[in-house]
mmCIF file of C-alpha atoms in Angstrom:
data_model
loop_
_atom_site.group_PDB
_atom_site.id
_atom_site.type_symbol
_atom_site.label_atom_id
_atom_site.label_comp_id
_atom_site.label_asym_id
_atom_site.label_seq_id
_atom_site.Cartn_x
_atom_site.Cartn_y
_atom_site.Cartn_z
ATOM 1 C CA MET A 1 151.234 143.068 106.649
ATOM 2 C CA GLU A 2 154.058 140.589 107.133
ATOM 3 C CA ILE A 3 154.264 137.365 105.115
ATOM 4 C CA PRO A 4 156.132 134.357 106.597
ATOM 5 C CA LEU A 5 159.578 133.734 105.145
ATOM 6 C CA ARG A 6 160.351 130.738 102.931
ATOM 7 C CA ARG A 7 163.628 128.879 103.273
ATOM 8 C CA GLY A 8 164.927 125.345 102.827
ATOM 9 C CA ARG A 9 163.194 122.267 101.437
ATOM 10 C CA ASP A 10 159.673 122.615 100.078
ATOM 11 C CA ASP A 11 158.928 119.060 101.242
ATOM 12 C CA GLY A 12 160.599 119.427 104.646
ATOM 13 C CA ALA A 13 157.247 119.496 106.482
ATOM 14 C CA PHE A 14 153.620 118.450 106.143
ATOM 15 C CA ILE A 15 150.386 120.164 107.144
ATOM 16 C CA ASP A 16 148.953 118.818 110.391
ATOM 17 C CA GLN A 17 146.000 121.200 110.790
ATOM 18 C CA ILE A 18 144.420 123.980 108.754
ATOM 19 C CA THR A 19 141.548 126.446 109.037
ATOM 20 C CA PHE A 20 140.385 128.532 106.082
ATOM 21 C CA THR A 21 137.476 130.691 104.961
ATOM 22 C CA ILE A 22 135.896 131.584 101.638
ATOM 23 C CA HIS A 23 133.088 133.936 100.636
ATOM 24 C CA GLU A 24 129.895 131.960 100.037
ATOM 25 C CA ASP A 25 129.647 133.345 96.483
ATOM 26 C CA SER A 26 132.739 131.275 95.701
ATOM 27 C CA LEU A 27 130.568 128.185 95.343
ATOM 28 C CA PRO A 28 128.374 129.486 92.484
ATOM 29 C CA LYS A 29 131.521 130.934 90.889
ATOM 30 C CA VAL A 30 133.447 127.658 90.994
ATOM 31 C CA THR A 31 130.556 125.331 90.118
ATOM 32 C CA GLY A 32 128.679 127.586 87.701
ATOM 33 C CA LYS A 33 125.403 126.771 89.478
ATOM 34 C CA GLY A 34 123.035 129.218 91.146
ATOM 35 C CA LEU A 35 122.579 128.664 94.894
ATOM 36 C CA VAL A 36 119.949 130.406 97.011
ATOM 37 C CA SER A 37 119.189 128.798 100.377
ATOM 38 C CA ASP A 38 121.640 128.038 103.178
ATOM 39 C CA THR A 39 120.977 124.347 102.642
ATOM 40 C CA GLU A 40 121.976 124.569 98.976
ATOM 41 C CA PHE A 41 125.269 126.228 99.924
ATOM 42 C CA VAL A 42 126.066 123.632 102.602
ATOM 43 C CA VAL A 43 125.120 120.685 100.386
ATOM 44 C CA LYS A 44 127.224 121.963 97.479
ATOM 45 C CA TYR A 45 130.183 122.640 99.787
ATOM 46 C CA SER A 46 129.931 119.090 101.131
ATOM 47 C CA GLU A 47 130.106 117.774 97.569
ATOM 48 C CA LEU A 48 133.144 119.904 96.745
ATOM 49 C CA LEU A 49 134.948 118.960 99.944
ATOM 50 C CA GLU A 50 134.472 115.275 99.173
ATOM 51 C CA GLU A 51 136.104 115.844 95.779
ATOM 52 C CA ILE A 52 139.020 117.677 97.431
ATOM 53 C CA LEU A 53 139.539 115.747 100.661
ATOM 54 C CA GLY A 54 137.764 112.459 100.128
ATOM 55 C CA PHE A 55 135.042 113.205 102.683
ATOM 56 C CA GLY A 56 132.205 115.682 103.112
ATOM 57 C CA ILE A 57 129.618 116.790 105.673
ATOM 58 C CA THR A 58 127.659 114.080 107.473
ATOM 59 C CA GLN A 59 125.412 116.018 109.846
ATOM 60 C CA LYS A 60 124.475 119.338 111.391
ATOM 61 C CA LEU A 61 125.733 119.480 114.958
ATOM 62 C CA PRO A 62 123.443 120.466 117.870
ATOM 63 C CA PHE A 63 125.508 123.554 118.729
ATOM 64 C CA LYS A 64 126.847 126.613 116.941
ATOM 65 C CA GLY A 65 130.523 125.865 117.425
ATOM 66 C CA LYS A 66 133.298 128.436 117.507
ATOM 67 C CA PHE A 67 134.074 131.598 115.579
ATOM 68 C CA PHE A 68 130.578 133.166 116.087
ATOM 69 C CA TYR A 69 128.946 131.417 113.151
ATOM 70 C CA LYS A 70 125.257 130.486 113.306
ATOM 71 C CA SER A 71 125.635 126.796 112.494
ATOM 72 C CA CYS A 72 128.202 124.018 112.673
ATOM 73 C CA TYR A 73 128.501 120.814 110.627
ATOM 74 C CA GLN A 74 130.559 117.672 111.095
ATOM 75 C CA LEU A 75 133.095 116.479 108.554
ATOM 76 C CA GLY A 76 133.488 112.729 108.326
ATOM 77 C CA PRO A 77 132.002 109.824 110.313
ATOM 78 C CA ASP A 78 130.499 109.771 113.800
ATOM 79 C CA ASN A 79 133.244 107.677 115.360
ATOM 80 C CA VAL A 80 136.197 109.750 114.082
ATOM 81 C CA GLU A 81 136.152 113.529 113.821
ATOM 82 C CA TYR A 82 137.926 115.034 110.802
ATOM 83 C CA GLY A 83 136.887 118.629 111.384
ATOM 84 C CA LYS A 84 133.955 121.016 111.103
ATOM 85 C CA VAL A 85 132.325 123.462 108.712
ATOM 86 C CA HIS A 86 130.921 126.721 110.105
ATOM 87 C CA TYR A 87 128.402 128.856 108.250
ATOM 88 C CA GLY A 88 126.054 131.790 108.693
ATOM 89 C CA GLY A 89 126.288 135.217 110.243
ATOM 90 C CA GLN A 90 129.925 136.058 109.542
ATOM 91 C CA ARG A 91 130.055 138.421 106.561
ATOM 92 C CA GLU A 92 128.734 135.731 104.200
ATOM 93 C CA THR A 93 131.772 133.501 104.720
ATOM 94 C CA MET A 94 132.115 129.761 105.231
ATOM 95 C CA LEU A 95 134.848 128.396 107.501
ATOM 96 C CA VAL A 96 136.420 124.930 107.405
ATOM 97 C CA GLU A 97 138.616 123.642 110.211
ATOM 98 C CA LEU A 98 140.467 120.452 109.377
ATOM 99 C CA ASN A 99 142.128 118.819 112.380
ATOM 100 C CA GLY A 100 145.166 116.551 112.484
ATOM 101 C CA THR A 101 143.096 113.396 111.971
ATOM 102 C CA GLY A 102 141.341 114.967 108.988
ATOM 103 C CA CYS A 103 144.649 115.967 107.375
ATOM 104 C CA GLN A 104 145.963 112.457 107.963
ATOM 105 C CA ALA A 105 142.858 110.674 106.646
ATOM 106 C CA ALA A 106 142.339 112.844 103.549
ATOM 107 C CA ILE A 107 143.150 111.252 100.197
ATOM 108 C CA PRO A 108 146.800 111.984 99.261
ATOM 109 C CA GLY A 109 147.217 115.065 97.099
ATOM 110 C CA TRP A 110 144.481 116.955 98.930
ATOM 111 C CA GLU A 111 146.807 119.910 99.505
ATOM 112 C CA ASN A 112 147.201 120.492 95.763
ATOM 113 C CA ARG A 113 143.477 120.079 95.146
ATOM 114 C CA LEU A 114 142.627 122.491 97.958
ATOM 115 C CA TYR A 115 145.126 125.016 96.616
ATOM 116 C CA GLU A 116 143.531 124.851 93.160
ATOM 117 C CA PHE A 117 140.062 125.298 94.676
ATOM 118 C CA LEU A 118 141.006 128.236 96.932
ATOM 119 C CA SER A 119 142.800 129.938 94.033
ATOM 120 C CA LYS A 120 139.433 130.157 92.247
ATOM 121 C CA CYS A 121 137.483 131.368 95.273
ATOM 122 C CA ILE A 122 136.395 134.844 96.334
ATOM 123 C CA ARG A 123 138.329 136.223 99.319
ATOM 124 C CA PRO A 124 140.016 132.936 100.306
ATOM 125 C CA LYS A 125 141.929 133.167 103.558
ATOM 126 C CA ILE A 126 143.944 130.692 105.600
ATOM 127 C CA THR A 127 143.447 131.720 109.220
ATOM 128 C CA ARG A 128 145.536 128.962 110.776
ATOM 129 C CA VAL A 129 147.932 126.299 109.561
ATOM 130 C CA ASP A 130 150.173 123.924 111.516
ATOM 131 C CA VAL A 131 153.247 122.578 109.722
ATOM 132 C CA ALA A 132 155.269 119.754 111.223
ATOM 133 C CA HIS A 133 158.449 117.721 110.813
ATOM 134 C CA ASP A 134 159.127 114.433 112.602
ATOM 135 C CA PHE A 135 162.449 113.235 113.963
ATOM 136 C CA PHE A 136 161.710 109.530 114.395
ATOM 137 C CA ASN A 137 165.150 108.707 115.739
ATOM 138 C CA GLY A 138 165.494 111.692 118.053
ATOM 139 C CA GLU A 139 167.821 113.652 115.748
ATOM 140 C CA TYR A 140 166.468 116.817 117.399
ATOM 141 C CA THR A 141 165.044 117.003 120.915
ATOM 142 C CA PRO A 142 163.315 119.448 123.280
ATOM 143 C CA ASP A 143 166.595 119.686 125.217
ATOM 144 C CA GLN A 144 168.401 120.758 122.045
ATOM 145 C CA ALA A 145 165.642 123.267 121.289
ATOM 146 C CA LEU A 146 166.063 124.792 124.755
ATOM 147 C CA LEU A 147 169.827 125.120 124.215
ATOM 148 C CA ASP A 148 169.344 126.605 120.733
ATOM 149 C CA HIS A 149 166.849 129.105 122.119
ATOM 150 C CA ASP A 150 169.307 130.178 124.809
ATOM 151 C CA ASN A 151 171.958 130.646 122.103
ATOM 152 C CA GLY A 152 169.723 132.881 119.998
ATOM 153 C CA HIS A 153 168.974 130.466 117.180
ATOM 154 C CA PHE A 154 165.236 131.165 117.460
ATOM 155 C CA ASP A 155 165.687 134.957 117.452
ATOM 156 C CA VAL A 156 163.669 136.867 114.844
ATOM 157 C CA HIS A 157 164.321 140.543 114.000
ATOM 158 C CA ASN A 158 166.929 140.577 116.796
ATOM 159 C CA MET A 159 164.222 139.675 119.313
ATOM 160 C CA ARG A 160 164.120 136.500 121.357
ATOM 161 C CA PRO A 161 160.655 134.912 121.578
ATOM 162 C CA LYS A 162 159.306 133.709 124.897
ATOM 163 C CA SER A 163 159.781 130.061 125.751
ATOM 164 C CA GLU A 164 158.452 127.507 128.207
ATOM 165 C CA CYS A 165 159.409 124.024 129.360
ATOM 166 C CA ARG A 166 156.283 121.952 129.943
ATOM 167 C CA GLY A 167 156.041 118.536 131.588
ATOM 168 C CA THR A 168 157.277 116.828 134.751
ATOM 169 C CA ALA A 169 159.942 115.019 132.720
ATOM 170 C CA TRP A 170 162.075 118.168 132.700
ATOM 171 C CA ARG A 171 162.757 117.688 136.417
ATOM 172 C CA ASN A 172 162.477 113.925 136.606
ATOM 173 C CA ASP A 173 162.556 111.862 133.415
ATOM 174 C CA ASP A 174 159.517 109.731 134.245
ATOM 175 C CA GLY A 175 158.805 108.760 130.640
ATOM 176 C CA SER A 176 155.856 111.146 130.283
ATOM 177 C CA GLY A 177 157.695 113.262 127.717
ATOM 178 C CA LYS A 178 159.031 116.806 127.466
ATOM 179 C CA THR A 179 157.561 119.721 125.529
ATOM 180 C CA PHE A 180 159.360 122.957 124.686
ATOM 181 C CA TYR A 181 157.283 125.943 123.578
ATOM 182 C CA VAL A 182 158.606 128.866 121.560
ATOM 183 C CA GLY A 183 156.409 131.956 121.345
ATOM 184 C CA LYS A 184 153.025 132.574 122.912
ATOM 185 C CA ARG A 185 149.802 130.712 122.151
ATOM 186 C CA GLY A 186 147.503 132.868 120.051
ATOM 187 C CA ASN A 187 150.359 134.838 118.472
ATOM 188 C CA SER A 188 151.061 134.765 114.736
ATOM 189 C CA LYS A 189 153.712 132.065 115.286
ATOM 190 C CA PHE A 190 153.805 129.436 118.029
ATOM 191 C CA THR A 191 156.065 126.371 118.074
ATOM 192 C CA ARG A 192 155.993 123.082 119.947
ATOM 193 C CA VAL A 193 158.929 120.674 120.114
ATOM 194 C CA TYR A 194 157.720 117.592 121.939
ATOM 195 C CA GLU A 195 158.363 113.912 122.465
ATOM 196 C CA LYS A 196 155.466 112.521 120.480
ATOM 197 C CA GLY A 197 156.319 108.861 120.887
ATOM 198 C CA LYS A 198 156.112 109.157 124.662
ATOM 199 C CA GLN A 199 152.769 110.922 124.194
ATOM 200 C CA PHE A 200 151.507 107.545 122.928
ATOM 201 C CA GLY A 201 152.772 105.797 126.047
ATOM 202 C CA ASP A 202 156.083 104.384 124.768
ATOM 203 C CA VAL A 203 158.573 105.578 127.380
ATOM 204 C CA ASN A 204 161.507 104.470 125.211
ATOM 205 C CA SER A 205 160.380 106.081 121.961
ATOM 206 C CA PRO A 206 162.846 108.628 120.496
ATOM 207 C CA TRP A 207 160.171 110.173 118.200
ATOM 208 C CA VAL A 208 160.131 113.980 118.436
ATOM 209 C CA ARG A 209 157.863 116.346 116.500
ATOM 210 C CA PHE A 210 158.746 119.968 115.657
ATOM 211 C CA GLU A 211 155.498 121.791 114.892
ATOM 212 C CA THR A 212 154.879 125.463 114.138
ATOM 213 C CA GLU A 213 151.422 127.010 114.196
ATOM 214 C CA PHE A 214 150.891 130.084 112.010
ATOM 215 C CA ARG A 215 147.849 132.278 112.693
ATOM 216 C CA ALA A 216 146.551 135.117 110.554
ATOM 217 C CA GLY A 217 146.370 138.451 112.321
ATOM 218 C CA ASP A 218 149.460 140.542 111.924
ATOM 219 C CA ILE A 219 150.659 138.131 109.211
ATOM 220 C CA GLU A 220 149.109 136.960 105.961
ATOM 221 C CA ILE A 221 149.379 133.233 105.338
ATOM 222 C CA PRO A 222 149.880 132.645 101.579
ATOM 223 C CA LEU A 223 147.827 129.955 99.885
ATOM 224 C CA ASP A 224 150.984 128.283 98.585
ATOM 225 C CA VAL A 225 151.777 127.081 102.106
ATOM 226 C CA LEU A 226 149.640 124.161 100.908
ATOM 227 C CA LEU A 227 152.238 123.423 98.229
ATOM 228 C CA TYR A 228 155.451 124.295 100.065
ATOM 229 C CA PRO A 229 154.907 123.742 103.811
ATOM 230 C CA GLY A 230 158.562 122.817 104.325
ATOM 231 C CA SER A 231 159.758 126.169 103.037
ATOM 232 C CA TYR A 232 157.559 128.047 105.483
ATOM 233 C CA LEU A 233 158.690 125.897 108.397
ATOM 234 C CA GLY A 234 162.268 126.387 107.233
ATOM 235 C CA GLY A 235 161.785 130.153 107.312
ATOM 236 C CA ALA A 236 160.169 130.261 110.754
ATOM 237 C CA TYR A 237 163.462 130.620 112.686
ATOM 238 C CA PRO A 238 167.192 130.730 111.814
ATOM 239 C CA ILE A 239 167.718 127.235 113.291
ATOM 240 C CA CYS A 240 165.182 125.627 110.970
ATOM 241 C CA THR A 241 167.199 125.504 107.750
ATOM 242 C CA ALA A 242 169.956 123.685 109.623
ATOM 243 C CA ILE A 243 167.789 120.901 111.050
ATOM 244 C CA PHE A 244 165.191 120.239 108.317
ATOM 245 C CA LYS A 245 167.365 118.543 105.717
ATOM 246 C CA THR A 246 165.186 115.541 104.844
ATOM 247 C CA GLU A 247 161.756 115.081 103.310
ATOM 248 C CA ALA A 248 158.855 114.925 105.743
ATOM 249 C CA LYS A 249 156.528 112.062 104.785
ATOM 250 C CA ARG A 250 153.048 111.901 106.252
ATOM 251 C CA MET A 251 152.973 108.149 105.597
ATOM 252 C CA ASP A 252 155.932 107.642 107.929
ATOM 253 C CA ALA A 253 154.043 109.463 110.685
ATOM 254 C CA LYS A 254 150.956 107.318 110.039
ATOM 255 C CA THR A 255 152.981 104.112 110.292
ATOM 256 C CA GLU A 256 154.709 105.183 113.486
ATOM 257 C CA THR A 257 151.403 106.273 115.035
ATOM 258 C CA VAL A 258 149.704 102.957 114.223
ATOM 259 C CA ASN A 259 152.622 100.920 115.581
ATOM 260 C CA LEU A 260 152.797 102.850 118.848
ATOM 261 C CA SER A 261 149.017 102.834 119.274
ATOM 262 C CA PHE A 262 148.941 99.066 118.703
ATOM 263 C CA ASP A 263 151.713 98.407 121.219
ATOM 264 C CA HIS A 264 150.045 100.686 123.778
ATOM 265 C CA LYS A 265 146.589 99.086 123.377
ATOM 266 C CA LEU A 266 148.038 95.580 123.421
ATOM 267 C CA PHE A 267 149.923 96.330 126.642
ATOM 268 C CA HIS A 268 146.760 97.473 128.428
ATOM 269 C CA ALA A 269 144.642 94.661 126.961
ATOM 270 C CA ARG A 270 147.172 92.138 128.239
ATOM 271 C CA ASN A 271 147.057 93.660 131.723
ATOM 272 C CA GLN A 272 143.254 93.727 131.774
ATOM 273 C CA VAL A 273 142.393 90.268 130.436
ATOM 274 C CA GLY A 274 145.620 88.244 130.426
ATOM 275 C CA LYS A 275 145.038 86.553 133.767
ATOM 276 C CA MET A 276 141.420 85.846 132.918
ATOM 277 C CA VAL A 277 142.500 84.141 129.695
ATOM 278 C CA ASN A 278 144.927 81.977 131.684
ATOM 279 C CA PHE A 279 142.113 80.989 134.034
ATOM 280 C CA LEU A 280 139.687 80.137 131.227
ATOM 281 C CA ARG A 281 142.299 77.965 129.531
ATOM 282 C CA ASP A 282 143.011 76.126 132.791
ATOM 283 C CA ILE A 283 139.340 75.272 133.269
ATOM 284 C CA GLY A 284 139.228 73.729 129.805
ATOM 285 C CA TRP A 285 137.965 76.462 127.488
ATOM 286 C CA ASP A 286 139.501 76.395 124.025
ATOM 287 C CA ASP A 287 140.851 79.590 122.430
ATOM 288 C CA THR A 288 137.914 80.000 120.058
ATOM 289 C CA LYS A 289 135.395 79.954 122.899
ATOM 290 C CA ILE A 290 137.497 82.398 124.928
ATOM 291 C CA VAL A 291 137.695 84.879 122.051
ATOM 292 C CA ASP A 292 133.991 84.532 121.255
ATOM 293 C CA GLU A 293 133.037 85.261 124.868
ATOM 294 C CA LEU A 294 135.386 88.215 125.239
ATOM 295 C CA VAL A 295 134.118 89.983 122.098
ATOM 296 C CA LYS A 296 130.424 89.145 122.571
ATOM 297 C CA GLY A 297 128.378 92.321 122.105
ATOM 298 C CA ILE A 298 131.480 94.389 121.329
ATOM 299 C CA GLU A 299 131.723 96.179 117.994
ATOM 300 C CA GLY A 300 134.417 98.264 116.324
ATOM 301 C CA TYR A 301 138.064 98.837 117.177
ATOM 302 C CA PRO A 302 139.838 100.717 119.991
ATOM 303 C CA LYS A 303 140.387 104.429 119.569
ATOM 304 C CA GLY A 304 143.712 104.903 117.801
ATOM 305 C CA LEU A 305 143.355 101.715 115.748
ATOM 306 C CA GLN A 306 140.285 102.652 113.722
ATOM 307 C CA PRO A 307 141.189 102.439 110.015
ATOM 308 C CA GLU A 308 139.258 105.619 109.175
ATOM 309 C CA GLN A 309 141.635 107.596 111.392
ATOM 310 C CA TYR A 310 144.352 107.022 108.814
ATOM 311 C CA ASP A 311 142.457 106.795 105.520
ATOM 312 C CA CYS A 312 138.955 108.121 104.915
ATOM 313 C CA ARG A 313 138.404 105.381 102.324
ATOM 314 C CA ASP A 314 138.659 102.642 104.974
ATOM 315 C CA GLN A 315 135.370 103.055 106.826
ATOM 316 C CA THR A 316 134.294 100.441 109.398
ATOM 317 C CA GLN A 317 130.708 101.722 109.366
ATOM 318 C CA LYS A 318 128.403 102.902 106.621
ATOM 319 C CA ILE A 319 128.732 106.638 106.050
ATOM 320 C CA GLN A 320 126.319 108.898 104.195
ATOM 321 C CA TYR A 321 127.175 112.472 103.234
ATOM 322 C CA ILE A 322 124.376 115.011 103.217
ATOM 323 C CA HIS A 323 124.753 115.669 99.484
ATOM 324 C CA GLU A 324 124.194 111.999 98.654
ATOM 325 C CA GLU A 325 120.559 111.552 99.707
ATOM 326 C CA GLN A 326 117.467 113.711 99.346
ATOM 327 C CA LYS A 327 116.143 112.904 102.825
ATOM 328 C CA ALA A 328 119.245 114.383 104.459
ATOM 329 C CA ILE A 329 118.837 117.503 102.323
ATOM 330 C CA ASP A 330 115.134 117.797 103.256
ATOM 331 C CA ASP A 331 115.937 117.337 106.960
ATOM 332 C CA LEU A 332 118.635 119.984 106.753
ATOM 333 C CA ASN A 333 116.210 122.365 105.022
ATOM 334 C CA MET A 334 113.662 121.906 107.812
ATOM 335 C CA GLN A 335 116.263 122.297 110.573
ATOM 336 C CA THR A 336 117.609 125.494 108.985
ATOM 337 C CA LEU A 337 114.077 126.897 108.683
ATOM 338 C CA LEU A 338 113.260 126.110 112.316
ATOM 339 C CA ASP A 339 116.548 127.655 113.489
ATOM 340 C CA ASP A 340 115.799 130.853 111.533
ATOM 341 C CA LEU A 341 112.281 131.090 112.977
ATOM 342 C CA LEU A 342 113.620 130.521 116.480
ATOM 343 C CA ASP A 343 116.237 133.247 116.014
ATOM 344 C CA GLU A 344 113.581 135.702 114.855
ATOM 345 C CA LYS A 345 111.317 134.914 117.800
ATOM 346 C CA GLU A 346 114.040 135.157 120.410
ATOM 347 C CA THR A 347 115.306 138.538 119.174
ATOM 348 C CA ALA A 348 111.932 140.153 118.491
ATOM 349 C CA PHE A 349 112.278 142.527 121.453
ATOM 350 C CA PRO A 350 115.607 144.344 121.919
ATOM 351 C CA GLN A 351 115.311 144.353 125.717
ATOM 352 C CA ASP A 352 115.312 140.543 125.689
ATOM 353 C CA ARG A 353 118.368 140.075 123.506
ATOM 354 C CA GLU A 354 120.958 140.290 126.272
ATOM 355 C CA LYS A 355 119.099 137.785 128.447
ATOM 356 C CA GLN A 356 118.635 135.476 125.497
ATOM 357 C CA HIS A 357 122.342 135.738 124.613
ATOM 358 C CA ILE A 358 123.298 134.581 128.112
ATOM 359 C CA LYS A 359 120.821 131.692 127.887
ATOM 360 C CA ASP A 360 122.214 130.719 124.478
ATOM 361 C CA ILE A 361 125.761 130.555 125.820
ATOM 362 C CA GLU A 362 124.757 128.458 128.848
ATOM 363 C CA LEU A 363 122.664 126.088 126.719
ATOM 364 C CA GLU A 364 125.375 125.714 124.088
ATOM 365 C CA GLU A 365 128.037 124.930 126.702
ATOM 366 C CA LYS A 366 125.757 122.243 128.149
ATOM 367 C CA ILE A 367 124.988 120.739 124.722
ATOM 368 C CA ILE A 368 128.679 120.675 123.724
ATOM 369 C CA SER A 369 129.619 119.027 127.033
ATOM 370 C CA ASN A 370 126.931 116.351 126.666
ATOM 371 C CA PHE A 371 127.877 115.783 123.014
ATOM 372 C CA LEU A 372 131.590 115.345 123.771
ATOM 373 C CA ASN A 373 130.837 113.059 126.719
ATOM 374 C CA SER A 374 128.606 110.853 124.579
ATOM 375 C CA LYS A 375 131.284 110.600 121.839
ATOM 376 C CA GLY A 376 133.914 109.819 124.468
ATOM 377 C CA ASN A 377 131.808 107.022 125.909
ATOM 378 C CA SER A 378 131.161 105.560 122.441
ATOM 379 C CA ASN A 379 134.907 105.352 121.728
ATOM 380 C CA VAL A 380 135.807 103.516 124.908
#
């Protein structure tokens, strides 16, 4: 099995997303405590993840999620999703998927702590990791990536990977941003070079992100990608060692994201309420009264400006992890028991299993859709 090459700076990239699995027996091995029920495993994993990342599991979700596991749990608060934990029914493994927001909000140094933890686990495996480098001043662009691809600078083993230009801006630069893909989605290596600043609505932003997604399959992703992400991005293609010459700092990406999000939200807020504010002033309202009326009954911050998106320690609402209170543990125990009884009942007769499987899929799709719609409405 092939292992990705390492070249260039170790700190030339940062991890923007990661999915990994461990055998459930890793938890008793690491903690030295005996665990029996599913609830005990989930609660202990939540506690460990908080030590590693800064946040743990807050609730069991009303659907099974992806990857054919029996249950799915939310990492982090209700208003900002950091990722999910999947458990049950997959060869006694537990899967964690940490999205870009989760990687960004985790307490600095989480990569080292996760590496130390996985090194002690039974059958640890990274199934996906995205490593990224930002060019805030447009030092490298999708247009340059297209030219380099045509000139063979993305060739691997004397083979040229497929490529694709995505976005209307390739034909008419309308400010929506260009994206250049190298490879095929779902393959062991897939790269995006895109104008990230324009993704946030700033048509003049030069910010470009070069991001490579590694997936386990015909390659094995070493655990030390957590320690040296820049080296693995540098070894992805021949062109990489030439363009990744500076340190990639996650904090710089956070700052740029906040600034662009603020400018974008302020622009739309001005368009929506600016004229109304002018009117209220002209009829004699003072600024304090105007502000009080406009925010009456409104709580929280706009999506993109919520502090917990950038640091899990800055929560705007009270958050309780399931390992921190007995009631949450008791509720989880009861829910797990009911789910197990329901599974037994629904699969009691083999001839009914296929029908039940179809019903499960339809119900789960409906629940996921309703859940995502409700979260979307709450963030407006």
